[in-house]
mmCIF file of C-alpha atoms in Angstrom:
data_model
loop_
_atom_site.group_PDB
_atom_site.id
_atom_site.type_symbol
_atom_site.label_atom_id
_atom_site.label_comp_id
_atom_site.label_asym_id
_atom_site.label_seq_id
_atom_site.Cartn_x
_atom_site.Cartn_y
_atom_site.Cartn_z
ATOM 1 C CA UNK A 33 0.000 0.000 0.000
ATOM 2 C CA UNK A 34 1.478 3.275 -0.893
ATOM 3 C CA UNK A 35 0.409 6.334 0.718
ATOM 4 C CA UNK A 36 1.384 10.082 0.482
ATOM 5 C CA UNK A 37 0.415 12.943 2.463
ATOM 6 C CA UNK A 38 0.125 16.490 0.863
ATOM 7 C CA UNK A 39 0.710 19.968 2.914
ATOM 8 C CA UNK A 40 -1.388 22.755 2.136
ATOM 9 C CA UNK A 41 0.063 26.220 1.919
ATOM 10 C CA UNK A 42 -1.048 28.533 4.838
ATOM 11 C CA UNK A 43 -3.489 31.139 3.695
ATOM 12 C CA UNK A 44 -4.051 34.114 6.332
ATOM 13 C CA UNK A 45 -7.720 34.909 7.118
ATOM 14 C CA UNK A 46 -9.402 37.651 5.052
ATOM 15 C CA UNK A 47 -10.127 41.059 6.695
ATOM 16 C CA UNK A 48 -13.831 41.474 7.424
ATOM 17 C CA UNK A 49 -16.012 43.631 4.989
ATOM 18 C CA UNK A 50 -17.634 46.338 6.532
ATOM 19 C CA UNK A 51 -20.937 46.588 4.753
ATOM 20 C CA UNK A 52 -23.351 49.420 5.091
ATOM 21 C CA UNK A 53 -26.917 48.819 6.003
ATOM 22 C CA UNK A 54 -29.715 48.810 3.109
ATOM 23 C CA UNK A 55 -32.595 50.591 4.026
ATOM 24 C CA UNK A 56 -35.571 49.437 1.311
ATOM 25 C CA UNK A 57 -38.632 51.564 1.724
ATOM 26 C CA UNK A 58 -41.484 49.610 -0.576
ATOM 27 C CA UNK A 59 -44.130 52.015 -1.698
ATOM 28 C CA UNK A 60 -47.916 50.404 -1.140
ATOM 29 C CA UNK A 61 -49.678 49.323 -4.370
ATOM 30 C CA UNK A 62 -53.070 50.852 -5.029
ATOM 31 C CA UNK A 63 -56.077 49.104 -4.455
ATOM 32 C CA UNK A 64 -57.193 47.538 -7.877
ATOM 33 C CA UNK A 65 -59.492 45.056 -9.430
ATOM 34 C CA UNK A 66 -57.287 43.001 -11.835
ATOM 35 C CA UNK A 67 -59.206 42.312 -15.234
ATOM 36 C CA UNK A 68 -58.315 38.521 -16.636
ATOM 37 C CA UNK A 69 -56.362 38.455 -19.943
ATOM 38 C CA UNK A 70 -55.118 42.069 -19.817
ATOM 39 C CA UNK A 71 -52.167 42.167 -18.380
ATOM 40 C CA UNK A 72 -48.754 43.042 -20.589
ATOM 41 C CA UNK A 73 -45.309 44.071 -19.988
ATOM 42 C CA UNK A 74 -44.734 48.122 -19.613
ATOM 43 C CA UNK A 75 -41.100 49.677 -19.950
ATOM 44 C CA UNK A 76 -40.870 52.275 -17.647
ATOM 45 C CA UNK A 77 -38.063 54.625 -16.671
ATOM 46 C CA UNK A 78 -36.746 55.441 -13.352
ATOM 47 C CA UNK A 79 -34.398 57.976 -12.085
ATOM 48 C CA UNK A 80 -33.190 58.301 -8.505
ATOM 49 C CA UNK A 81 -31.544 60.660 -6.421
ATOM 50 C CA UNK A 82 -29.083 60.357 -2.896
ATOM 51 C CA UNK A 83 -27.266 63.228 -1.311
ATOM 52 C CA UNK A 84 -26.705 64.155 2.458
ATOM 53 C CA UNK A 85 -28.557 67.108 3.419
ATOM 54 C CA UNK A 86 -26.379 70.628 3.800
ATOM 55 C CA UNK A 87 -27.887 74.030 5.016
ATOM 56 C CA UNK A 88 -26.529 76.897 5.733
ATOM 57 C CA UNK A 89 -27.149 80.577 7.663
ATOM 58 C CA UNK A 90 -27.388 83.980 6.205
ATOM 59 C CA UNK A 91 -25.245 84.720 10.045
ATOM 60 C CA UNK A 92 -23.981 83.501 12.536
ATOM 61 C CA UNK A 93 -24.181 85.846 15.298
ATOM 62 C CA UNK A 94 -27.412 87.902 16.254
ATOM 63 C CA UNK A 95 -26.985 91.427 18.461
ATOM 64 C CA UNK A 96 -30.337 92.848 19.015
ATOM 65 C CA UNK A 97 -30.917 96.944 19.904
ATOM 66 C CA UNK A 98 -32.009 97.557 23.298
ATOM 67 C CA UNK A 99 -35.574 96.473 23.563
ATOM 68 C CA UNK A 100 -37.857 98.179 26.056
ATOM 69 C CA UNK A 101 -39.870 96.170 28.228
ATOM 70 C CA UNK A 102 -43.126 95.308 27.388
ATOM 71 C CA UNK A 103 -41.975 95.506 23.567
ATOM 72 C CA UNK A 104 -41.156 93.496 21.364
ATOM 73 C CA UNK A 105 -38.096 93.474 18.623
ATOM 74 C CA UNK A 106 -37.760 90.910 15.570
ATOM 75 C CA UNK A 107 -34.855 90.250 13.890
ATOM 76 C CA UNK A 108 -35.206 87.844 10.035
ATOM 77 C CA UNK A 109 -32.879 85.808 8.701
ATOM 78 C CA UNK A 110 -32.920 82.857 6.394
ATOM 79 C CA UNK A 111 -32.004 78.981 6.162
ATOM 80 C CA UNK A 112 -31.036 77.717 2.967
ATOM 81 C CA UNK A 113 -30.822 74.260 1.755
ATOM 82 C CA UNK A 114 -27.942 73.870 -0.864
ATOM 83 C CA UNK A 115 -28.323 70.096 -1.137
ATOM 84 C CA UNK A 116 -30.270 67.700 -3.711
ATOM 85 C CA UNK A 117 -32.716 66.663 -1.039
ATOM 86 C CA UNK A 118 -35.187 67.714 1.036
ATOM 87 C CA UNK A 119 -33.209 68.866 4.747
ATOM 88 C CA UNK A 120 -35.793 68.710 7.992
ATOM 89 C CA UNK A 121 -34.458 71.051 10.711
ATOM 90 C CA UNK A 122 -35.601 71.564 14.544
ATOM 91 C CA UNK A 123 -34.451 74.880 16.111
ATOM 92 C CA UNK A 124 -33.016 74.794 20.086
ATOM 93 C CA UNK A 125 -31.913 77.099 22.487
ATOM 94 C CA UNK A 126 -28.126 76.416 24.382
ATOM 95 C CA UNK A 127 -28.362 78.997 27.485
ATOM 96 C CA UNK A 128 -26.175 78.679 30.799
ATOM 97 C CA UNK A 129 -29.863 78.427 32.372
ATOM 98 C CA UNK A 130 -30.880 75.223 31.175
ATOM 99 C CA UNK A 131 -28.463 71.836 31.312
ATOM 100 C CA UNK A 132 -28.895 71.171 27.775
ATOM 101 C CA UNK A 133 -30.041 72.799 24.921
ATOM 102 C CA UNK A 134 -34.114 73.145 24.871
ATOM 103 C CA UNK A 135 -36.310 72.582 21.773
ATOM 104 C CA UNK A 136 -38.137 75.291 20.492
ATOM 105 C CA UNK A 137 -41.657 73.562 20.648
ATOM 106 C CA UNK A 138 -45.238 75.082 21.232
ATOM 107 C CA UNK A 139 -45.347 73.236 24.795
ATOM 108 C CA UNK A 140 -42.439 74.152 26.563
ATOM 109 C CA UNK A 141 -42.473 77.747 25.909
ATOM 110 C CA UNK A 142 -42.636 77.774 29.575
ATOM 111 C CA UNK A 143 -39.032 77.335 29.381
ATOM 112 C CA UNK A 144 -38.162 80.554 28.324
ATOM 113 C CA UNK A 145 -40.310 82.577 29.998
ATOM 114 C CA UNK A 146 -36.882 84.066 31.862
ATOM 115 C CA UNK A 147 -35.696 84.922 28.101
ATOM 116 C CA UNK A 148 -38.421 86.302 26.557
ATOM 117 C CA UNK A 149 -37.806 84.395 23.070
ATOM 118 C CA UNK A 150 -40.036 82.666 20.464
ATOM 119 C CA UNK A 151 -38.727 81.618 17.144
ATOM 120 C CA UNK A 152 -40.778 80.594 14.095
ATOM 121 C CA UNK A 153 -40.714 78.385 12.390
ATOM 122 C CA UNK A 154 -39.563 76.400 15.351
ATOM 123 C CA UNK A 155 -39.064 73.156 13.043
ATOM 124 C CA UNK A 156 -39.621 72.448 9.350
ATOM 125 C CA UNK A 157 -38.623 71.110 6.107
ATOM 126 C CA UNK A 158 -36.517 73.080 3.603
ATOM 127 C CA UNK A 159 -37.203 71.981 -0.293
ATOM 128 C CA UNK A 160 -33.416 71.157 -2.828
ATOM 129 C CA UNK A 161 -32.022 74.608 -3.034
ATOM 130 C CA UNK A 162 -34.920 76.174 -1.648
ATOM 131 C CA UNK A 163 -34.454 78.708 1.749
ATOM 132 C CA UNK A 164 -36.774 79.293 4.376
ATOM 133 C CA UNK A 165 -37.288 82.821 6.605
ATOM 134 C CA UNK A 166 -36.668 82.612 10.345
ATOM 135 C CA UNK A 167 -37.982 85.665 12.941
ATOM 136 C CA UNK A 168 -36.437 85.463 15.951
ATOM 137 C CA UNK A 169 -39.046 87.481 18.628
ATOM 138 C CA UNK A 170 -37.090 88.664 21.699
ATOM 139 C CA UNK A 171 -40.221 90.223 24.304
ATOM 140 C CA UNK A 172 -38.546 90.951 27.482
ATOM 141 C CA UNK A 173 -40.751 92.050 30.503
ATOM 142 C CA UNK A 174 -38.114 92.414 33.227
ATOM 143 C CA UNK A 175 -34.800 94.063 33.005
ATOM 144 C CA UNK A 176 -32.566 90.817 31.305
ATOM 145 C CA UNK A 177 -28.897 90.810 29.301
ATOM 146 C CA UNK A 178 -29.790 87.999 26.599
ATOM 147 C CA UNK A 179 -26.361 85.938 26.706
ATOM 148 C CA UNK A 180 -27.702 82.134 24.222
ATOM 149 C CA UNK A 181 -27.061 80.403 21.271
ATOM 150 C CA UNK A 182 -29.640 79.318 18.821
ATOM 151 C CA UNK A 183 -28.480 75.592 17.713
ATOM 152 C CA UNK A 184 -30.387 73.867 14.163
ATOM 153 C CA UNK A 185 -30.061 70.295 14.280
ATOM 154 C CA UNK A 186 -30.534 69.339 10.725
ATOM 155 C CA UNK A 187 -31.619 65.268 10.155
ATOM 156 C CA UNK A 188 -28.887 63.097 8.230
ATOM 157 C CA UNK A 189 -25.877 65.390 8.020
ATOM 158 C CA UNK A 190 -22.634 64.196 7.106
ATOM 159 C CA UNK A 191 -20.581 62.402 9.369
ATOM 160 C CA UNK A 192 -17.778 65.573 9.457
ATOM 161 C CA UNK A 193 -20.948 68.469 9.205
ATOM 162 C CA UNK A 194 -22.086 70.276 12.704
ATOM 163 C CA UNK A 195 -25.399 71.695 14.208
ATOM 164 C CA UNK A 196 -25.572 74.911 12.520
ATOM 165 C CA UNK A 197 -25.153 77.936 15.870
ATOM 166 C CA UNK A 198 -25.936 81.186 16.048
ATOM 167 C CA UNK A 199 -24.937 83.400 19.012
ATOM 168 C CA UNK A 200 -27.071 85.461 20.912
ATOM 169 C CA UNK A 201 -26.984 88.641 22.761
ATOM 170 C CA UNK A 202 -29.544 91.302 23.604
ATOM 171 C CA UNK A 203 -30.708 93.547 26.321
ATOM 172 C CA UNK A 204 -33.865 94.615 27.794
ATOM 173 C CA UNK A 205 -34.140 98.688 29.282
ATOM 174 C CA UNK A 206 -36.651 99.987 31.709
ATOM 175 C CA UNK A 207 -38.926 102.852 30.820
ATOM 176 C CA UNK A 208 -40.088 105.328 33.465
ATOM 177 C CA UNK A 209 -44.234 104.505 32.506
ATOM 178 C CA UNK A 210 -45.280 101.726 29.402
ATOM 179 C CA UNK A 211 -48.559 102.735 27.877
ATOM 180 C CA UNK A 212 -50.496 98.943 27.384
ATOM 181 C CA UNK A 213 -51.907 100.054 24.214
ATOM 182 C CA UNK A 214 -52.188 98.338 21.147
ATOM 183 C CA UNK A 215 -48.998 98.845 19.026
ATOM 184 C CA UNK A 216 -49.964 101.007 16.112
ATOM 185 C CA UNK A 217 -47.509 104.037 15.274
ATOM 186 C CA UNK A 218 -48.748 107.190 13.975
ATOM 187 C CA UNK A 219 -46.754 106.483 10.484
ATOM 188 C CA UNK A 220 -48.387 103.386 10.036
ATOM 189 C CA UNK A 221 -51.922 105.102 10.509
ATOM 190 C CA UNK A 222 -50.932 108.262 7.800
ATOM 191 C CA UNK A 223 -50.130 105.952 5.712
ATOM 192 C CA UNK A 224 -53.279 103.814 6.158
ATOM 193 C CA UNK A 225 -55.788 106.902 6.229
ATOM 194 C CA UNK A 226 -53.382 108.921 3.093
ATOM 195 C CA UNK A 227 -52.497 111.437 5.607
ATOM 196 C CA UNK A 228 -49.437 112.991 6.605
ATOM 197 C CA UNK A 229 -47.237 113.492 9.499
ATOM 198 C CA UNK A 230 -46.450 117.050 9.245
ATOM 199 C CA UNK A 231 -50.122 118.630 9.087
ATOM 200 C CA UNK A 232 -50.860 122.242 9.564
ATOM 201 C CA UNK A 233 -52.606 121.531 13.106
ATOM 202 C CA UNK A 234 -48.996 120.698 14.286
ATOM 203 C CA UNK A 235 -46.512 123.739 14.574
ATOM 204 C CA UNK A 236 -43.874 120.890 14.165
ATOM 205 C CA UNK A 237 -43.496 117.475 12.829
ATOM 206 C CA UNK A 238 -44.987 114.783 14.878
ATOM 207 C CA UNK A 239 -42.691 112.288 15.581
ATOM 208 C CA UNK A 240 -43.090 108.899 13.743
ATOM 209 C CA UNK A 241 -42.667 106.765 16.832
ATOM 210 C CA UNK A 242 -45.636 108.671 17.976
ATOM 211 C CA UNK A 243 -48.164 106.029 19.768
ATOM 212 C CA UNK A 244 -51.466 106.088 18.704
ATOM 213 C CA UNK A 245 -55.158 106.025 20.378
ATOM 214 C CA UNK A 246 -57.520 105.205 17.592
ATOM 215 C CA UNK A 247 -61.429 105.782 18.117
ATOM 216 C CA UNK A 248 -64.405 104.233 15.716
ATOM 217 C CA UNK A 249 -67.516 106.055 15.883
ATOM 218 C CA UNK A 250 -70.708 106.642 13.730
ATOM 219 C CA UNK A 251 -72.701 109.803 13.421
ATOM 220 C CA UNK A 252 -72.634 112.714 15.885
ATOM 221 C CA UNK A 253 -73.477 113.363 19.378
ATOM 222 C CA UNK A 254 -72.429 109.611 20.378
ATOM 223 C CA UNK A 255 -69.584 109.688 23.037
ATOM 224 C CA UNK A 256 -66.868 107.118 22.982
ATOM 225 C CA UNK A 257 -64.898 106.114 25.864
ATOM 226 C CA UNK A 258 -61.460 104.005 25.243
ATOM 227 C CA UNK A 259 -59.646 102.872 28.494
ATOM 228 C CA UNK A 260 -56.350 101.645 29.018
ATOM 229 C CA UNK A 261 -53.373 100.820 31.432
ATOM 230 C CA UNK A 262 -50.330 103.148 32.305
ATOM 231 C CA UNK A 263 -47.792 100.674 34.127
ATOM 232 C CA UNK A 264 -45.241 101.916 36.324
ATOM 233 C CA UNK A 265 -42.246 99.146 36.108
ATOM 234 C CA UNK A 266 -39.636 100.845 38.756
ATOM 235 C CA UNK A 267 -39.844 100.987 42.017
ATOM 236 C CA UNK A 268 -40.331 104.953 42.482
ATOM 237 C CA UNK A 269 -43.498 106.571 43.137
ATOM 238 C CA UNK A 270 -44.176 109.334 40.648
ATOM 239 C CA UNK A 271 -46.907 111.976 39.879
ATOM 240 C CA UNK A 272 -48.094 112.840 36.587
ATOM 241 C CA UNK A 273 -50.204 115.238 34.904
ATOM 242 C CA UNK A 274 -51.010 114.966 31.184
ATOM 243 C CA UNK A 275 -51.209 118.061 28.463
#
């Protein structure tokens, strides 16, 4: 008997493919009624599209006038989506008052009720190279320096790509008396009646900050009566007299 035993050449174990993860999203089919002895074959042509979502900030850092209390001051700016797909972003707020950054969302506006701030929209979609308006609304009743961020986390960014941030920083000033009227300017009514500021009733311009009591009436002889609140926010006593 004749035997023989062969050796096999060592062969080192293959490295280990890393394979990404296939996400297959299958679209529902219609509800249909299938005729016999009508179905054929249909070429159709399909395109496709993949891209990470990028947006970016007309700024970066947002210093607001000195707002008086019980006012309000806006400040615009816009998001834009420079990307081949649709971007979905959720605004926050990064402030040494809270832990960790805070949504923006309709039921926890208690959170900032010590900051005064609202943004809209707070979260949203942005359309392929489309850009979408943000107001920033900074309403301080108390005497506050605004020191935040504002952080947009945008879904499915890049792997190297941040939270867009843009800095904050405001503050609020007392005023002697506020007048809780409703917000209407004198400009803004000349130019909704077609009148103008410098009539000859006035022996000088008025001035176009000038707030504005407005009164609706119809016919003669009827008196109107308009009440309203004069709010003292320091903590003087004063006397006043009006002219």
């Amino acid at each position: 008997a004749h035997s023989s035993t062969h050796l096999l050449p060592h062969v080192p174990p293959s490295p280990v493919a890393v394979r990404r993860k296939r996400i297959t999203e299958v679209e529902k089919e219609p509800s249909y009624q299938e005729i016999p002895n009508s179905s054929r074959q249909i070429e159709m042509f399909l395109t496709a599209l993949a891209d990470l979502p990028k947006v970016e900030s007309s700024v970066t850092s947002i210093s607001l006038k000195d707002t008086m209390m019980f006012q309000s001051r806006k400040y615009t700016f816009e998001l834009r989506n420079v990307s081949q797909v649709t971007a979905h972003f959720e605004w926050f707020l990064e402030s040494d008052m809270f832990p960790e950054a805070v949504p923006f969302e309709q039921d926890q506006v208690e959170d900032f009720e010590n900051l005064y701030l609202s943004i809209t929209p707070a979260t949203g979609d942005i359309p392929p190279q489309e850009h979408v308006n943000v107001t920033l609304k900074f309403s301080p009743i108390d005497v506050i320096q605004l020191q935040a961020s504002l952080l947009a986390r945008i879904k499915n960014l890049p792997p190297a790509a941040s939270d867009i941030k843009v800095t904050l920083a405001g503050e609020s000033v007392m005023p002697y008396c506020h007048f809780d009227i409703p917000t209407v300017s004198y400009s803004q009514l000349a130019n909704t009646l077609d009148i103008k500021t410098s009539t000859a009733s006035y022996s000088t311009p008025l001035n176009p900050a000038t707030r504005v009591l407005t009164f609706e009436t119809c016919g003669v002889g009827v008196k109107v009566m308009r009440s309203f609140h004069v709010i003292n926010p320091t903590n003087l006593t004063y006397e006043f007299v009006w002219q």
